[in-house]
N, CA, C and O atoms as a DFTB+ gen file, in Angstrom:
500 C
 N C O
     1  1     -11.300      16.256     -16.882
     2  2     -10.642      15.766     -18.141
     3  2      -9.184      15.677     -18.189
     4  3      -8.584      16.569     -17.590
     5  1      -8.591      14.906     -18.698
     6  2      -7.032      14.812     -18.869
     7  2      -6.737      16.035     -18.977
     8  3      -7.715      16.783     -19.009
     9  1      -5.362      16.690     -19.070
    10  2      -4.743      17.592     -19.720
    11  2      -3.919      17.230     -20.850
    12  3      -3.728      17.942     -21.836
    13  1      -3.382      15.927     -20.620
    14  2      -2.844      15.580     -22.048
    15  2      -3.520      14.919     -23.286
    16  3      -4.228      13.915     -23.202
    17  1      -3.183      15.700     -24.660
    18  2      -4.015      15.043     -25.688
    19  2      -4.391      13.864     -25.491
    20  3      -4.029      13.269     -24.476
    21  1      -5.336      13.183     -26.586
    22  2      -5.416      12.026     -26.600
    23  2      -4.368      11.450     -27.827
    24  3      -3.799      10.366     -27.697
    25  1      -4.227      12.124     -28.767
    26  2      -3.637      11.742     -29.800
    27  2      -2.255      12.613     -29.567
    28  3      -2.140      13.836     -29.496
    29  1      -1.403      11.754     -29.485
    30  2       0.525      11.962     -29.089
    31  2       0.935      11.789     -30.348
    32  3       0.537      11.085     -31.276
    33  1       1.794      12.550     -30.214
    34  2       2.999      12.187     -31.209
    35  2       4.506      11.437     -30.812
    36  3       5.095      11.904     -29.837
    37  1       5.000      10.532     -31.390
    38  2       6.102      10.090     -30.914
    39  2       7.201      10.709     -31.202
    40  3       7.236      10.981     -32.402
    41  1       8.603      11.234     -30.323
    42  2       9.670      11.643     -30.586
    43  2      10.154      11.216     -31.910
    44  3      10.639      10.107     -32.136
    45  1       9.943      12.461     -33.049
    46  2      10.714      12.111     -34.041
    47  2       9.868      11.436     -35.476
    48  3      10.374      11.043     -36.527
    49  1       8.445      11.474     -35.079
    50  2       7.252      10.980     -35.952
    51  2       6.179      12.170     -35.516
    52  3       5.629      12.562     -34.486
    53  1       6.222      12.534     -37.050
    54  2       5.008      13.547     -37.406
    55  2       3.819      13.009     -37.520
    56  3       2.961      13.847     -37.796
    57  1       3.294      11.540     -37.377
    58  2       1.655      11.130     -37.073
    59  2       1.637      10.964     -35.733
    60  3       2.485      10.671     -34.890
    61  1       0.345      11.246     -35.719
    62  2      -0.180      11.344     -34.074
    63  2      -0.967      10.211     -33.527
    64  3      -2.152      10.408     -33.798
    65  1      -0.838       9.359     -33.021
    66  2      -1.727       8.049     -33.092
    67  2      -2.312       8.032     -31.310
    68  3      -1.848       8.497     -30.269
    69  1      -3.176       7.479     -31.551
    70  2      -3.642       7.218     -29.758
    71  2      -3.192       6.580     -29.156
    72  3      -2.963       5.439     -29.557
    73  1      -2.774       7.050     -27.680
    74  2      -1.910       6.491     -26.646
    75  2      -3.197       5.217     -25.907
    76  3      -4.341       5.547     -25.595
    77  1      -2.719       4.005     -25.784
    78  2      -3.806       3.247     -24.980
    79  2      -3.194       2.640     -23.947
    80  3      -2.092       2.135     -24.160
    81  1      -3.696       2.578     -22.820
    82  2      -3.517       1.736     -21.931
    83  2      -4.070       0.899     -21.552
    84  3      -5.247       0.946     -21.195
    85  1      -3.017      -0.524     -21.530
    86  2      -3.143      -2.217     -21.724
    87  2      -4.015      -2.293     -19.979
    88  3      -3.460      -1.805     -18.995
    89  1      -5.082      -2.821     -19.910
    90  2      -6.028      -3.545     -19.210
    91  2      -5.129      -3.886     -17.701
    92  3      -5.337      -3.839     -16.488
    93  1      -4.132      -4.211     -18.548
    94  2      -3.161      -5.418     -17.146
    95  2      -2.494      -4.412     -16.216
    96  3      -1.992      -4.833     -15.174
    97  1      -2.443      -2.898     -16.560
    98  2      -1.759      -1.835     -15.768
    99  2      -2.832      -1.683     -14.460
   100  3      -2.467      -1.603     -13.288
   101  1      -4.175      -1.661     -14.909
   102  2      -5.373      -1.181     -13.878
   103  2      -5.457      -2.347     -13.279
   104  3      -5.840      -2.132     -12.128
   105  1      -5.233      -3.937     -13.536
   106  2      -5.497      -4.817     -12.951
   107  2      -4.424      -5.376     -12.268
   108  3      -4.531      -6.373     -11.553
   109  1      -2.924      -4.490     -12.556
   110  2      -1.957      -4.855     -11.318
   111  2      -1.873      -3.863     -10.449
   112  3      -1.098      -4.105      -9.524
   113  1      -2.588      -2.447     -10.403
   114  2      -3.037      -1.310      -9.283
   115  2      -3.693      -2.169      -8.712
   116  3      -3.112      -2.354      -7.642
   117  1      -5.061      -3.188      -8.808
   118  2      -5.938      -3.101      -8.213
   119  2      -5.158      -4.546      -7.196
   120  3      -5.368      -4.774      -6.004
   121  1      -4.334      -5.255      -8.055
   122  2      -4.071      -6.693      -7.248
   123  2      -3.020      -5.997      -6.191
   124  3      -3.213      -6.403      -5.045
   125  1      -2.016      -5.098      -6.306
   126  2      -1.316      -4.307      -5.559
   127  2      -2.138      -3.795      -4.074
   128  3      -2.011      -4.040      -2.874
   129  1      -2.816      -3.157      -4.719
   130  2      -4.180      -2.713      -3.209
   131  2      -4.753      -3.917      -2.469
   132  3      -5.048      -3.975      -1.276
   133  1      -4.847      -4.792      -3.325
   134  2      -5.929      -6.027      -2.446
   135  2      -4.605      -6.768      -1.300
   136  3      -4.767      -7.200      -0.159
   137  1      -3.209      -6.691      -2.200
   138  2      -2.269      -7.533      -1.537
   139  2      -2.016      -6.820      -0.331
   140  3      -1.963      -7.537       0.669
   141  1      -1.812      -5.349      -0.122
   142  2      -2.109      -4.622       0.947
   143  2      -3.062      -4.769       1.927
   144  3      -2.819      -4.514       3.107
   145  1      -4.041      -5.128       1.565
   146  2      -5.697      -4.973       2.109
   147  2      -5.545      -6.676       3.051
   148  3      -6.009      -6.794       4.185
   149  1      -4.958      -7.634       2.453
   150  2      -4.741      -8.662       3.024
   151  2      -3.892      -8.655       3.941
   152  3      -4.188      -9.495       4.790
   153  1      -2.646      -7.907       4.256
   154  2      -1.792      -8.025       5.106
   155  2      -2.280      -7.463       6.056
   156  3      -1.929      -7.845       7.173
   157  1      -3.565      -6.017       5.894
   158  2      -3.764      -5.330       7.204
   159  2      -4.817      -6.368       7.621
   160  3      -5.123      -6.382       8.814
   161  1      -5.361      -7.169       6.854
   162  2      -6.610      -7.973       7.468
   163  2      -6.067      -9.235       8.480
   164  3      -6.809      -9.812       9.275
   165  1      -4.449      -9.583       8.267
   166  2      -4.130     -10.780       9.097
   167  2      -3.033     -10.309      10.143
   168  3      -2.450     -11.041      10.943
   169  1      -2.819      -8.518       9.928
   170  2      -2.115      -7.843      11.336
   171  2      -3.431      -7.510      12.144
   172  3      -3.383      -7.570      13.372
   173  1      -4.626      -7.155      11.496
   174  2      -5.312      -6.471      12.129
   175  2      -6.037      -8.176      13.353
   176  3      -6.169      -8.021      14.567
   177  1      -6.353      -9.479      12.698
   178  2      -6.629     -10.486      13.338
   179  2      -5.552     -10.586      14.249
   180  3      -5.871     -10.843      15.410
   181  1      -4.265     -10.432      13.977
   182  2      -3.223     -10.959      15.236
   183  2      -3.373      -9.884      16.197
   184  3      -3.053     -10.214      17.339
   185  1      -3.862      -8.415      16.018
   186  2      -3.768      -7.557      16.920
   187  2      -5.562      -8.067      18.006
   188  3      -5.677      -7.785      19.199
   189  1      -6.353      -8.589      17.428
   190  2      -7.574      -8.533      18.307
   191  2      -7.370      -9.897      18.867
   192  3      -7.964     -10.242      19.889
   193  1      -6.426     -10.801      18.139
   194  2      -5.808     -12.243      19.401
   195  2      -5.094     -11.459      20.376
   196  3      -5.078     -12.008      21.478
   197  1      -4.597     -10.533      20.333
   198  2      -3.900     -10.319      21.405
   199  2      -4.345      -9.211      22.560
   200  3      -3.967      -9.000      23.712
   201  1      -5.040      -8.788      21.946
   202  2      -6.221      -7.568      22.566
   203  2      -7.229      -8.842      23.655
   204  3      -7.328      -8.917      24.880
   205  1      -7.868      -9.732      22.495
   206  2      -8.557     -10.742      23.458
   207  2      -8.243     -11.925      24.438
   208  3      -9.037     -12.382      25.260
   209  1      -7.107     -12.298      24.243
   210  2      -6.488     -13.296      25.298
   211  2      -5.114     -13.109      25.680
   212  3      -4.364     -14.079      25.786
   213  1      -4.635     -11.636      25.949
   214  2      -3.295     -10.920      25.979
   215  2      -3.329     -10.177      27.109
   216  3      -4.106      -9.223      27.155
   217  1      -2.587     -10.453      28.092
   218  2      -2.203      -9.541      29.240
   219  2      -2.193      -8.049      28.611
   220  3      -2.547      -7.780      27.464
   221  1      -1.559      -6.816      29.909
   222  2      -1.383      -5.827      29.751
   223  2      -0.294      -5.606      28.635
   224  3      -0.293      -4.678      27.827
   225  1       0.665      -6.654      28.733
   226  2       1.569      -6.491      27.270
   227  2       0.916      -6.686      25.975
   228  3       1.345      -6.029      25.027
   229  1      -0.160      -7.578      25.781
   230  2      -0.573      -7.751      24.579
   231  2      -1.510      -6.903      24.444
   232  3      -1.689      -6.648      23.253
   233  1      -2.279      -6.279      25.221
   234  2      -2.914      -4.696      24.846
   235  2      -2.258      -3.690      24.466
   236  3      -2.904      -2.982      23.693
   237  1      -1.158      -3.307      24.711
   238  2      -0.417      -2.583      24.470
   239  2       0.454      -3.047      23.008
   240  3       0.878      -2.274      22.149
   241  1       0.564      -4.505      23.032
   242  2       1.080      -4.551      21.369
   243  2       0.349      -4.788      20.436
   244  3       0.715      -4.740      19.262
   245  1      -1.309      -5.211      20.995
   246  2      -2.282      -5.084      20.211
   247  2      -2.493      -3.672      19.675
   248  3      -2.568      -3.493      18.459
   249  1      -2.591      -2.673      20.530
   250  2      -2.758      -1.418      19.896
   251  2      -1.889      -1.040      18.868
   252  3      -2.425      -0.618      17.843
   253  1      -0.357      -1.108      18.918
   254  2       0.362      -1.100      18.327
   255  2       0.440      -1.736      16.745
   256  3       0.795      -1.162      15.716
   257  1       0.082      -2.810      16.896
   258  2      -0.392      -3.415      15.739
   259  2      -1.721      -2.955      14.713
   260  3      -1.819      -2.795      13.497
   261  1      -2.843      -2.814      16.065
   262  2      -3.915      -2.017      15.186
   263  2      -3.200      -0.446      14.379
   264  3      -3.510      -0.124      13.232
   265  1      -2.579       0.073      14.937
   266  2      -1.741       1.456      14.463
   267  2      -1.190       1.453      13.183
   268  3      -1.391       2.171      12.204
   269  1      -0.070       0.001      13.494
   270  2       0.202      -0.445      11.819
   271  2      -0.492      -0.716      11.131
   272  3      -0.254      -0.438       9.956
   273  1      -1.733      -1.406      11.475
   274  2      -2.318      -1.960       9.629
   275  2      -3.528      -0.697       9.709
   276  3      -4.305      -0.828       8.763
   277  1      -3.789       0.186      10.372
   278  2      -4.657       0.836       9.706
   279  2      -3.442       2.183       8.976
   280  3      -3.830       3.047       8.189
   281  1      -2.191       2.076       9.402
   282  2      -1.679       3.431       8.762
   283  2      -0.801       2.404       7.219
   284  3       0.032       2.846       6.428
   285  1      -1.341       1.143       7.269
   286  2      -0.808       0.614       5.681
   287  2      -2.014       0.518       5.659
   288  3      -1.844      -0.621       5.223
   289  1      -3.682       0.656       5.731
   290  2      -4.492       0.705       4.884
   291  2      -4.688       2.098       4.479
   292  3      -5.353       2.173       3.445
   293  1      -4.375       3.061       4.892
   294  2      -4.471       4.109       4.480
   295  2      -3.293       4.744       3.315
   296  3      -3.449       5.645       2.491
   297  1      -2.246       4.013       3.563
   298  2      -0.868       4.071       2.955
   299  2      -1.502       3.592       1.484
   300  3      -1.257       4.198       0.440
   301  1      -2.491       2.221       1.580
   302  2      -2.606       1.524       0.536
   303  2      -3.683       2.257      -0.563
   304  3      -3.779       2.169      -1.787
   305  1      -4.218       2.792       0.152
   306  2      -5.544       3.810      -0.136
   307  2      -4.991       5.070      -0.735
   308  3      -5.288       5.520      -1.842
   309  1      -4.387       5.439      -0.113
   310  2      -3.493       6.942      -1.309
   311  2      -2.824       6.067      -2.485
   312  3      -3.124       6.226      -3.669
   313  1      -1.997       5.237      -2.082
   314  2      -1.089       4.665      -3.323
   315  2      -1.994       4.436      -4.590
   316  3      -1.866       5.033      -5.659
   317  1      -3.013       3.387      -4.268
   318  2      -3.973       2.966      -5.387
   319  2      -4.824       4.364      -5.789
   320  3      -4.961       4.479      -7.007
   321  1      -5.381       5.374      -5.042
   322  2      -5.503       6.133      -6.014
   323  2      -4.406       7.135      -6.752
   324  3      -4.795       7.642      -7.805
   325  1      -3.288       7.413      -6.370
   326  2      -2.378       8.134      -6.837
   327  2      -2.064       7.589      -7.789
   328  3      -1.697       8.378      -8.659
   329  1      -2.000       5.878      -8.257
   330  2      -1.490       5.192      -9.190
   331  2      -2.716       4.862     -10.318
   332  3      -2.583       4.772     -11.538
   333  1      -3.712       4.740      -9.668
   334  2      -4.981       4.732     -10.847
   335  2      -5.126       6.416     -11.737
   336  3      -5.349       6.517     -12.944
   337  1      -4.949       7.504     -10.849
   338  2      -4.610       8.697     -11.487
   339  2      -4.250       8.807     -12.595
   340  3      -4.840       9.108     -13.632
   341  1      -2.514       8.368     -12.204
   342  2      -1.500       8.347     -13.042
   343  2      -2.218       7.539     -14.552
   344  3      -2.229       8.031     -15.680
   345  1      -2.772       6.195     -14.139
   346  2      -2.855       5.726     -15.185
   347  2      -3.908       6.122     -16.199
   348  3      -3.857       5.694     -17.352
   349  1      -4.925       6.990     -15.751
   350  2      -6.009       7.331     -16.602
   351  2      -5.046       8.571     -17.037
   352  3      -4.954       8.642     -18.262
   353  1      -4.434       9.394     -16.456
   354  2      -3.467      10.341     -17.353
   355  2      -2.889      10.129     -18.399
   356  3      -2.581      10.938     -19.275
   357  1      -2.635       8.487     -18.326
   358  2      -1.427       8.195     -19.098
   359  2      -0.045       8.970     -19.096
   360  3       0.633       9.549     -19.944
   361  1       0.071       8.643     -17.420
   362  2       1.794       9.100     -16.791
   363  2       2.720       7.912     -17.637
   364  3       2.203       6.804     -17.780
   365  1       3.455       8.047     -17.935
   366  2       4.668       7.479     -18.560
   367  2       5.727       6.711     -17.734
   368  3       6.382       5.677     -17.856
   369  1       5.587       7.674     -16.868
   370  2       6.615       7.440     -15.223
   371  2       6.605       6.375     -14.487
   372  3       5.675       5.611     -14.745
   373  1       7.114       6.142     -13.890
   374  2       7.131       5.024     -13.157
   375  2       6.253       4.731     -11.655
   376  3       6.740       5.004     -10.558
   377  1       5.276       4.302     -11.788
   378  2       4.566       4.044     -10.536
   379  2       4.527       3.667      -9.299
   380  3       3.492       3.525      -8.647
   381  1       6.313       3.375      -8.675
   382  2       7.117       2.355      -7.758
   383  2       7.108       3.239      -6.758
   384  3       7.466       4.318      -7.229
   385  1       6.820       3.357      -5.312
   386  2       7.252       4.347      -4.119
   387  2       8.088       3.082      -3.254
   388  3       7.714       1.965      -2.896
   389  1       9.273       3.748      -3.117
   390  2      10.184       3.495      -2.365
   391  2      10.030       3.629      -0.592
   392  3      10.213       2.806       0.305
   393  1       9.664       4.881      -0.589
   394  2       9.553       5.385       1.109
   395  2       8.657       4.675       1.900
   396  3       8.868       4.288       3.049
   397  1       7.405       4.483       1.083
   398  2       6.100       3.880       1.823
   399  2       6.611       2.765       2.529
   400  3       7.002       2.719       3.695
   401  1       6.546       1.658       1.469
   402  2       7.112       0.419       2.332
   403  2       8.052      -0.411       2.869
   404  3       8.237      -1.620       3.015
   405  1       8.782       1.005       3.207
   406  2      10.472       1.297       4.033
   407  2       9.615       1.446       5.576
   408  3       9.547       0.678       6.536
   409  1       9.069       2.680       5.339
   410  2       8.167       3.234       6.323
   411  2       7.558       2.118       7.297
   412  3       7.891       1.874       8.456
   413  1       6.310       1.345       6.300
   414  2       5.946       0.401       7.014
   415  2       6.712      -0.764       7.455
   416  3       6.775      -1.217       8.597
   417  1       7.212      -1.132       6.529
   418  2       8.354      -2.410       7.349
   419  2       9.465      -2.212       8.830
   420  3       9.947      -3.105       9.527
   421  1       9.629      -0.622       8.965
   422  2      10.205       0.005      10.381
   423  2       9.228       0.138      11.461
   424  3       9.477       0.113      12.667
   425  1       7.905       0.304      10.807
   426  2       7.126       0.751      12.010
   427  2       6.496      -0.651      12.500
   428  3       5.861      -0.680      13.554
   429  1       6.678      -1.799      11.729
   430  2       6.262      -3.214      11.987
   431  2       7.084      -3.769      13.005
   432  3       6.764      -4.422      13.998
   433  1       8.630      -3.258      12.432
   434  2       9.434      -4.078      13.155
   435  2       9.392      -3.032      14.717
   436  3       9.347      -3.502      15.854
   437  1       9.410      -2.184      14.517
   438  2       9.286      -1.614      15.936
   439  2       8.167      -2.072      16.410
   440  3       8.422      -2.208      17.607
   441  1       7.108      -2.393      16.247
   442  2       5.696      -3.020      17.166
   443  2       6.162      -4.026      17.473
   444  3       6.213      -4.157      18.696
   445  1       6.740      -5.251      16.628
   446  2       7.274      -6.205      17.026
   447  2       8.339      -6.158      18.526
   448  3       8.225      -6.703      19.624
   449  1       9.270      -5.328      17.995
   450  2      10.516      -5.322      19.371
   451  2      10.176      -5.093      20.402
   452  3      10.458      -5.685      21.444
   453  1       9.217      -3.783      20.164
   454  2       8.306      -2.789      21.630
   455  2       7.832      -4.356      22.318
   456  3       8.394      -4.573      23.391
   457  1       6.864      -5.485      21.836
   458  2       6.135      -6.207      21.800
   459  2       7.166      -7.468      22.704
   460  3       6.730      -8.264      23.536
   461  1       8.244      -7.370      22.357
   462  2       9.631      -8.371      22.843
   463  2      10.217      -7.682      23.517
   464  3      10.918      -8.427      24.201
   465  1      10.411      -6.610      23.807
   466  2      11.149      -5.753      25.098
   467  2       9.965      -5.773      25.941
   468  3      10.269      -6.074      27.095
   469  1       8.812      -5.575      25.786
   470  2       7.850      -5.776      27.117
   471  2       7.668      -6.849      27.491
   472  3       7.711      -6.936      28.718
   473  1       7.503      -7.626      27.043
   474  2       7.778      -9.095      27.168
   475  2       8.709      -9.551      27.678
   476  3       8.221     -10.405      28.418
   477  1       9.806      -9.576      27.807
   478  2      10.917      -9.678      28.434
   479  2      11.367      -9.154      30.042
   480  3      11.854      -9.736      31.012
   481  1      10.900      -7.649      29.749
   482  2      10.673      -6.850      30.825
   483  2       9.500      -7.456      31.779
   484  3       9.587      -7.383      33.005
   485  1       8.917      -7.776      31.427
   486  2       7.589      -8.309      32.463
   487  2       8.137      -9.641      33.021
   488  3       7.900      -9.906      34.199
   489  1       8.824     -10.466      32.292
   490  2       9.248     -11.467      32.622
   491  2       9.053     -12.665      32.367
   492  3       9.408     -13.626      33.049
   493  1       8.362     -12.672      31.173
   494  2       7.747     -13.861      30.290
   495  2       6.397     -13.938      31.031
   496  3       5.474     -14.018      30.221
   497  1       6.056     -13.939      32.110
   498  2       4.831     -14.815      32.172
   499  2       4.039     -14.316      31.528
   500  3       2.928     -14.832      31.405
């Protein structure tokens, strides 16, 4: 059960009113989660293509892209549950995360850079 009371009085007010969370907040959380999962499916498809039709460099890149996709899935799941819990407890704070997407973008950039460097070092064959 929530630790916050259902009826809360606003600052400067003596009348306690029930706080209501709009359904669009829940849907926005689900929409963000599905957007992350869409990205991971595309990245996983790229990894499978590199794994099946690539050479040794392609296999290394496929492994890196798979790790990034799995990390993104895990991040999306944790963030979804964290936001859903905050919404259910009627949290008034922000639900944004500045560190997670930055780390995921850097990991994806590193995977692409490793693919490029290995391909150039291999002679582009």
